[in-house]
Amino acid sequence: VPDDDQAPLKPPASRAQSKSRNSSVNGRLTADDFEFLDELGEGSYSTVYHGRLRATGQEYAIKRIDKAHLKRHQKEATALAEKNTLVRLGSGHPGIVRLHWTFQDEWSLFFVLDLARNGELQTRISRMGSLSIECVRYYSAQIVDALGYMHSKGVIHRDLKPENLLLDDAFRIKITDFGTGKILDSGGEPTKTFVGTAQYVSPELLEHNESSKSSDFWALGCIIYQMIAGRFVFRGLSDWQKIKQLEYSFPEGFDDQAQDLIRKLLVRDPDQRLGAGPPGSPWDMDALRNHPFFSGINWRTLWTDPAPPLE
Ligand code: ADE
């Protein structure tokens, strides 16, 4: 990770105006500029804290990545990928966690991110058992919208799952954890690295170690199923054969339109999945947005409409 890693991101205005209070010599932020409050979560090589920028009082999620751990496990590329994809995505979409600044000290890399106060969607699903169909519709639409933006910027996530879908103050989705993110070159060709989480792994990843934009749509199908049924559609690598043969079933009473949508997302051929088709085709991004399951969604007001009650 380069040393000048704050280059693409501007320091806060109020900070620039109050130079005398700066604790860093070169005008860059340091850990001392933040008050570290509680711990929000722990990843395999990082810890996320709730922090406050002293100069403005603004609160953030601060991801601290241990450099020694990165080096020991040869994960430098992961941290760099996470930063590069977040920089590429910029502040362009409300459904994607924004990277405000990065800095480092001798031991750690720090990513200052949007704070999503209501935690992981996974926790909601576990706590509630499952979500109401209106909630599922709203969250699914927000994920679709954020994916559309992300893919239009040439970024694939490759590890979409309810643990990586955070909820902000207004219970709107914020996609996080781009450590497995990938910036596609202009062709959008599949990439050959095994990443992801067992329960959301697509057949092409299992069989050819390949993922593309389309693998994010497979994961979306798995997530929609899970939000409604309260359980995994496939249990993961132990269900390898089932994933490849699309062996799954819907519980009694499962919403018909959601079933239809999931059947069009959990398609073996990645090129045939709804949302993955070339623009203008009957299975392109517009076709996904226009699926009957989303007929109650107003895509223009999706990010200002209030979230439906959680129960
Ligand atoms: N846990 C991990 N990332 C987070 C974030 N950005 N906001 C809140 N909690 C988190």
GROMACS .gro file of C-alpha atoms and ligand atoms in nm:
model
  321
    1VAL     CA    1   0.000   0.000   0.000
    2PRO     CA    2   0.155   0.329  -0.105
    3ASP     CA    3   0.254   0.585   0.154
    4ASP     CA    4   0.070   0.874  -0.005
    5ASP     CA    5  -0.252   0.689   0.040
    6GLN     CA    6  -0.461   0.992   0.122
    7ALA     CA    7  -0.400   1.142  -0.217
    8PRO     CA    8  -0.740   1.079  -0.380
    9LEU     CA    9  -0.936   1.192  -0.076
   10LYS     CA   10  -0.964   1.547   0.053
   11PRO     CA   11  -0.921   1.633   0.421
   12PRO     CA   12  -1.228   1.781   0.592
   13ALA     CA   13  -1.279   2.155   0.533
   14SER     CA   14  -1.309   2.244   0.900
   15ARG     CA   15  -0.976   2.076   0.959
   16ALA     CA   16  -0.806   2.268   0.683
   17GLN     CA   17  -0.936   2.587   0.842
   18SER     CA   18  -0.810   2.508   1.190
   19LYS     CA   19  -0.447   2.431   1.120
   20SER     CA   20  -0.329   2.523   1.468
   21ARG     CA   21  -0.521   2.230   1.611
   22ASN     CA   22  -0.376   1.978   1.369
   23SER     CA   23  -0.189   1.701   1.538
   24SER     CA   24  -0.023   1.576   1.222
   25VAL     CA   25   0.271   1.758   1.071
   26ASN     CA   26   0.190   1.711   0.705
   27GLY     CA   27  -0.178   1.804   0.708
   28ARG     CA   28  -0.285   1.440   0.696
   29LEU     CA   29  -0.514   1.275   0.940
   30THR     CA   30  -0.372   1.043   1.203
   31ALA     CA   31  -0.532   0.810   1.457
   32ASP     CA   32  -0.497   1.093   1.714
   33ASP     CA   33  -0.747   1.301   1.518
   34PHE     CA   34  -1.013   1.050   1.613
   35GLU     CA   35  -1.169   0.948   1.938
   36PHE     CA   36  -1.209   0.571   1.930
   37LEU     CA   37  -1.540   0.468   2.087
   38ASP     CA   38  -1.672   0.112   2.087
   39GLU     CA   39  -1.566  -0.183   1.875
   40LEU     CA   40  -1.818  -0.261   1.600
   41GLY     CA   41  -1.681  -0.581   1.465
   42GLU     CA   42  -1.383  -0.798   1.402
   43GLY     CA   43  -1.273  -0.949   1.072
   44SER     CA   44  -0.998  -1.198   1.004
   45TYR     CA   45  -0.735  -0.929   0.965
   46SER     CA   46  -0.907  -0.615   1.082
   47THR     CA   47  -1.114  -0.456   1.356
   48VAL     CA   48  -1.384  -0.196   1.294
   49TYR     CA   49  -1.432   0.079   1.553
   50HIS     CA   50  -1.692   0.344   1.602
   51GLY     CA   51  -1.491   0.666   1.595
   52ARG     CA   52  -1.541   1.039   1.609
   53LEU     CA   53  -1.336   1.299   1.423
   54ARG     CA   54  -1.243   1.543   1.700
   55ALA     CA   55  -1.235   1.846   1.469
   56THR     CA   56  -1.596   1.813   1.352
   57GLY     CA   57  -1.765   1.570   1.590
   58GLN     CA   58  -1.865   1.362   1.287
   59GLU     CA   59  -1.884   0.988   1.353
   60TYR     CA   60  -1.743   0.714   1.130
   61ALA     CA   61  -1.664   0.347   1.119
   62ILE     CA   62  -1.285   0.313   1.131
   63LYS     CA   63  -1.139  -0.010   1.001
   64ARG     CA   64  -0.798  -0.081   1.145
   65ILE     CA   65  -0.595  -0.340   0.957
   66ASP     CA   66  -0.296  -0.496   1.126
   67LYS     CA   67   0.009  -0.464   0.899
   68ALA     CA   68   0.200  -0.753   1.057
   69HIS     CA   69  -0.100  -0.981   1.005
   70LEU     CA   70  -0.132  -0.869   0.643
   71LYS     CA   71   0.230  -0.947   0.581
   72ARG     CA   72   0.229  -1.279   0.763
   73HIS     CA   73  -0.068  -1.403   0.560
   74GLN     CA   74   0.039  -1.232   0.238
   75LYS     CA   75  -0.284  -1.037   0.229
   76GLU     CA   76  -0.139  -0.701   0.125
   77ALA     CA   77  -0.322  -0.735  -0.207
   78THR     CA   78  -0.655  -0.778  -0.026
   79ALA     CA   79  -0.617  -0.450   0.160
   80LEU     CA   80  -0.508  -0.276  -0.156
   81ALA     CA   81  -0.802  -0.421  -0.351
   82GLU     CA   82  -1.040  -0.303  -0.082
   83LYS     CA   83  -0.903   0.048  -0.095
   84ASN     CA   84  -0.888   0.064  -0.475
   85THR     CA   85  -1.244  -0.058  -0.523
   86LEU     CA   86  -1.375   0.183  -0.260
   87VAL     CA   87  -1.189   0.473  -0.422
   88ARG     CA   88  -1.327   0.370  -0.762
   89LEU     CA   89  -1.682   0.369  -0.621
   90GLY     CA   90  -1.627   0.709  -0.458
   91SER     CA   91  -1.926   0.882  -0.302
   92GLY     CA   92  -2.143   0.792  -0.596
   93HIS     CA   93  -2.409   0.578  -0.433
   94PRO     CA   94  -2.603   0.588  -0.105
   95GLY     CA   95  -2.612   0.206  -0.091
   96ILE     CA   96  -2.237   0.163  -0.077
   97VAL     CA   97  -2.019   0.242   0.222
   98ARG     CA   98  -1.809   0.544   0.136
   99LEU     CA   99  -1.437   0.564   0.207
  100HIS     CA  100  -1.363   0.911   0.348
  101TRP     CA  101  -0.989   0.888   0.421
  102THR     CA  102  -0.710   0.642   0.467
  103PHE     CA  103  -0.395   0.680   0.674
  104GLN     CA  104  -0.145   0.458   0.842
  105ASP     CA  105   0.097   0.437   1.129
  106GLU     CA  106   0.379   0.195   1.200
  107TRP     CA  107   0.145  -0.093   1.283
  108SER     CA  108  -0.184  -0.037   1.109
  109LEU     CA  109  -0.371   0.081   0.803
  110PHE     CA  110  -0.684   0.282   0.878
  111PHE     CA  111  -0.989   0.316   0.653
  112VAL     CA  112  -1.237   0.584   0.763
  113LEU     CA  113  -1.579   0.470   0.639
  114ASP     CA  114  -1.945   0.568   0.658
  115LEU     CA  115  -2.091   0.453   0.987
  116ALA     CA  116  -2.392   0.223   0.951
  117ARG     CA  117  -2.551   0.248   1.293
  118ASN     CA  118  -2.795  -0.038   1.264
  119GLY     CA  119  -2.541  -0.310   1.202
  120GLU     CA  120  -2.558  -0.615   0.981
  121LEU     CA  121  -2.865  -0.740   0.796
  122GLN     CA  122  -2.755  -1.087   0.915
  123THR     CA  123  -2.827  -0.987   1.275
  124ARG     CA  124  -3.179  -0.872   1.174
  125ILE     CA  125  -3.254  -1.197   0.993
  126SER     CA  126  -3.125  -1.404   1.286
  127ARG     CA  127  -3.316  -1.198   1.539
  128MET     CA  128  -3.644  -1.194   1.346
  129GLY     CA  129  -3.620  -1.547   1.202
  130SER     CA  130  -3.715  -1.402   0.864
  131LEU     CA  131  -3.823  -1.064   0.726
  132SER     CA  132  -4.163  -0.940   0.608
  133ILE     CA  133  -4.213  -0.953   0.232
  134GLU     CA  134  -4.229  -0.571   0.220
  135CYS     CA  135  -3.893  -0.552   0.395
  136VAL     CA  136  -3.745  -0.808   0.161
  137ARG     CA  137  -3.875  -0.615  -0.140
  138TYR     CA  138  -3.727  -0.288  -0.012
  139TYR     CA  139  -3.387  -0.436   0.080
  140SER     CA  140  -3.367  -0.641  -0.240
  141ALA     CA  141  -3.442  -0.332  -0.448
  142GLN     CA  142  -3.171  -0.135  -0.267
  143ILE     CA  143  -2.921  -0.416  -0.324
  144VAL     CA  144  -3.018  -0.431  -0.694
  145ASP     CA  145  -2.977  -0.054  -0.727
  146ALA     CA  146  -2.638  -0.054  -0.554
  147LEU     CA  147  -2.522  -0.352  -0.764
  148GLY     CA  148  -2.627  -0.168  -1.081
  149TYR     CA  149  -2.411   0.127  -0.982
  150MET     CA  150  -2.118  -0.089  -0.871
  151HIS     CA  151  -2.119  -0.293  -1.190
  152SER     CA  152  -2.149   0.021  -1.403
  153LYS     CA  153  -1.821   0.130  -1.241
  154GLY     CA  154  -1.661  -0.202  -1.335
  155VAL     CA  155  -1.651  -0.332  -0.979
  156ILE     CA  156  -1.771  -0.674  -0.867
  157HIS     CA  157  -1.808  -0.751  -0.498
  158ARG     CA  158  -1.767  -1.131  -0.503
  159ASP     CA  159  -1.865  -1.184  -0.141
  160LEU     CA  160  -2.217  -1.049  -0.108
  161LYS     CA  161  -2.391  -1.188   0.200
  162PRO     CA  162  -2.609  -1.053   0.480
  163GLU     CA  163  -2.299  -0.994   0.699
  164ASN     CA  164  -2.174  -0.746   0.438
  165LEU     CA  165  -2.506  -0.565   0.406
  166LEU     CA  166  -2.519  -0.299   0.677
  167LEU     CA  167  -2.813  -0.084   0.782
  168ASP     CA  168  -2.773   0.291   0.834
  169ASP     CA  169  -2.965   0.522   1.074
  170ALA     CA  170  -3.273   0.505   0.850
  171PHE     CA  171  -3.246   0.126   0.807
  172ARG     CA  172  -3.126   0.159   0.449
  173ILE     CA  173  -2.874  -0.081   0.299
  174LYS     CA  174  -2.503  -0.001   0.281
  175ILE     CA  175  -2.287  -0.260   0.112
  176THR     CA  176  -1.948  -0.303   0.277
  177ASP     CA  177  -1.634  -0.519   0.280
  178PHE     CA  178  -1.476  -0.484  -0.061
  179GLY     CA  179  -1.172  -0.689   0.044
  180THR     CA  180  -1.277  -0.942  -0.218
  181GLY     CA  181  -1.380  -0.669  -0.460
  182LYS     CA  182  -1.242  -0.673  -0.811
  183ILE     CA  183  -1.205  -0.398  -1.068
  184LEU     CA  184  -1.278  -0.547  -1.409
  185ASP     CA  185  -1.089  -0.439  -1.714
  186SER     CA  186  -1.308  -0.299  -1.987
  187GLY     CA  187  -1.404  -0.640  -2.131
  188GLY     CA  188  -1.560  -0.756  -1.804
  189GLU     CA  189  -1.411  -1.104  -1.855
  190PRO     CA  190  -1.448  -1.354  -1.572
  191THR     CA  191  -1.168  -1.353  -1.315
  192LYS     CA  192  -1.003  -1.670  -1.184
  193THR     CA  193  -0.958  -1.652  -0.812
  194PHE     CA  194  -1.158  -1.841  -0.555
  195VAL     CA  195  -1.316  -1.594  -0.317
  196GLY     CA  196  -1.653  -1.584  -0.147
  197THR     CA  197  -1.852  -1.755   0.124
  198ALA     CA  198  -1.973  -2.115   0.093
  199GLN     CA  199  -2.347  -2.051   0.116
  200TYR     CA  200  -2.345  -1.789  -0.160
  201VAL     CA  201  -2.097  -1.953  -0.395
  202SER     CA  202  -2.206  -1.977  -0.759
  203PRO     CA  203  -2.174  -2.291  -0.975
  204GLU     CA  204  -1.911  -2.125  -1.200
  205LEU     CA  205  -1.695  -2.052  -0.898
  206LEU     CA  206  -1.728  -2.412  -0.780
  207GLU     CA  207  -1.659  -2.562  -1.120
  208HIS     CA  208  -1.422  -2.326  -1.297
  209ASN     CA  209  -1.299  -2.102  -1.018
  210GLU     CA  210  -1.442  -1.813  -1.214
  211SER     CA  211  -1.647  -1.513  -1.109
  212SER     CA  212  -1.795  -1.215  -1.288
  213LYS     CA  213  -2.069  -0.956  -1.234
  214SER     CA  214  -2.309  -1.241  -1.268
  215SER     CA  215  -2.178  -1.413  -0.953
  216ASP     CA  216  -2.310  -1.114  -0.756
  217PHE     CA  217  -2.657  -1.188  -0.898
  218TRP     CA  218  -2.633  -1.551  -0.788
  219ALA     CA  219  -2.552  -1.429  -0.436
  220LEU     CA  220  -2.849  -1.190  -0.458
  221GLY     CA  221  -3.078  -1.486  -0.530
  222CYS     CA  222  -2.939  -1.670  -0.228
  223ILE     CA  223  -2.985  -1.362  -0.008
  224ILE     CA  224  -3.347  -1.299  -0.116
  225TYR     CA  225  -3.429  -1.665  -0.043
  226GLN     CA  226  -3.265  -1.641   0.300
  227MET     CA  227  -3.445  -1.318   0.396
  228ILE     CA  228  -3.783  -1.480   0.318
  229ALA     CA  229  -3.727  -1.838   0.434
  230GLY     CA  230  -3.497  -1.759   0.726
  231ARG     CA  231  -3.253  -2.026   0.613
  232PHE     CA  232  -2.988  -2.082   0.347
  233VAL     CA  233  -3.103  -2.198   0.004
  234PHE     CA  234  -2.786  -2.412  -0.010
  235ARG     CA  235  -2.585  -2.498   0.298
  236GLY     CA  236  -2.263  -2.438   0.112
  237LEU     CA  237  -1.975  -2.653   0.001
  238SER     CA  238  -2.137  -2.957   0.160
  239ASP     CA  239  -2.422  -2.898  -0.087
  240TRP     CA  240  -2.184  -2.875  -0.383
  241GLN     CA  241  -2.386  -3.123  -0.591
  242LYS     CA  242  -2.707  -2.943  -0.504
  243ILE     CA  243  -2.565  -2.607  -0.611
  244LYS     CA  244  -2.452  -2.750  -0.942
  245GLN     CA  245  -2.782  -2.927  -1.002
  246LEU     CA  246  -2.994  -2.641  -0.865
  247GLU     CA  247  -3.150  -2.871  -0.610
  248TYR     CA  248  -3.351  -2.653  -0.377
  249SER     CA  249  -3.715  -2.600  -0.296
  250PHE     CA  250  -3.936  -2.327  -0.161
  251PRO     CA  251  -4.116  -2.369   0.171
  252GLU     CA  252  -4.495  -2.358   0.174
  253GLY     CA  253  -4.638  -2.006   0.141
  254PHE     CA  254  -4.323  -1.855  -0.017
  255ASP     CA  255  -4.425  -1.544  -0.216
  256ASP     CA  256  -4.490  -1.640  -0.582
  257GLN     CA  257  -4.321  -1.342  -0.741
  258ALA     CA  258  -4.019  -1.381  -0.518
  259GLN     CA  259  -4.002  -1.748  -0.625
  260ASP     CA  260  -4.007  -1.643  -0.989
  261LEU     CA  261  -3.732  -1.385  -0.931
  262ILE     CA  262  -3.513  -1.633  -0.741
  263ARG     CA  263  -3.555  -1.894  -1.018
  264LYS     CA  264  -3.431  -1.633  -1.267
  265LEU     CA  265  -3.131  -1.545  -1.051
  266LEU     CA  266  -3.028  -1.898  -0.952
  267VAL     CA  267  -2.956  -2.000  -1.312
  268ARG     CA  268  -2.656  -2.223  -1.382
  269ASP     CA  269  -2.532  -2.035  -1.686
  270PRO     CA  270  -2.395  -1.705  -1.552
  271ASP     CA  271  -2.474  -1.531  -1.882
  272GLN     CA  272  -2.843  -1.615  -1.851
  273ARG     CA  273  -2.907  -1.474  -1.504
  274LEU     CA  274  -3.155  -1.191  -1.472
  275GLY     CA  275  -2.958  -0.865  -1.451
  276ALA     CA  276  -2.651  -1.010  -1.621
  277GLY     CA  277  -2.767  -0.976  -1.982
  278PRO     CA  278  -2.621  -0.715  -2.217
  279PRO     CA  279  -2.812  -0.383  -2.217
  280GLY     CA  280  -3.124  -0.415  -2.431
  281SER     CA  281  -3.156  -0.790  -2.380
  282PRO     CA  282  -3.467  -0.932  -2.206
  283TRP     CA  283  -3.256  -1.020  -1.900
  284ASP     CA  284  -3.057  -0.697  -1.860
  285MET     CA  285  -3.046  -0.470  -1.555
  286ASP     CA  286  -3.371  -0.296  -1.660
  287ALA     CA  287  -3.546  -0.632  -1.686
  288LEU     CA  288  -3.431  -0.709  -1.331
  289ARG     CA  289  -3.566  -0.376  -1.204
  290ASN     CA  290  -3.892  -0.437  -1.393
  291HIS     CA  291  -3.948  -0.784  -1.248
  292PRO     CA  292  -4.302  -0.812  -1.101
  293PHE     CA  293  -4.157  -0.869  -0.752
  294PHE     CA  294  -4.043  -0.503  -0.766
  295SER     CA  295  -4.368  -0.364  -0.907
  296GLY     CA  296  -4.439  -0.176  -0.582
  297ILE     CA  297  -4.094  -0.013  -0.585
  298ASN     CA  298  -4.043   0.346  -0.696
  299TRP     CA  299  -3.682   0.336  -0.813
  300ARG     CA  300  -3.656   0.716  -0.817
  301THR     CA  301  -3.745   0.758  -0.451
  302LEU     CA  302  -3.592   0.431  -0.327
  303TRP     CA  303  -3.324   0.605  -0.117
  304THR     CA  304  -3.557   0.860   0.040
  305ASP     CA  305  -3.862   0.638   0.096
  306PRO     CA  306  -3.882   0.523   0.457
  307ALA     CA  307  -3.796   0.158   0.528
  308PRO     CA  308  -4.098  -0.063   0.599
  309PRO     CA  309  -4.133  -0.176   0.962
  310LEU     CA  310  -3.893  -0.462   1.033
  311GLU     CA  311  -4.146  -0.714   1.163
  312ADE     N1  312  -1.912  -0.299   1.096
  312ADE     C1  313  -1.829  -0.313   0.993
  312ADE     N2  314  -1.828  -0.205   0.916
  312ADE     C2  315  -1.916  -0.118   0.970
  312ADE     C3  316  -1.963   0.011   0.935
  312ADE     N3  317  -1.918   0.073   0.826
  312ADE     N4  318  -2.054   0.068   1.012
  312ADE     C4  319  -2.100   0.004   1.120
  312ADE     N5  320  -2.061  -0.117   1.158
  312ADE     C5  321  -1.969  -0.178   1.085
   0.00000   0.00000   0.00000
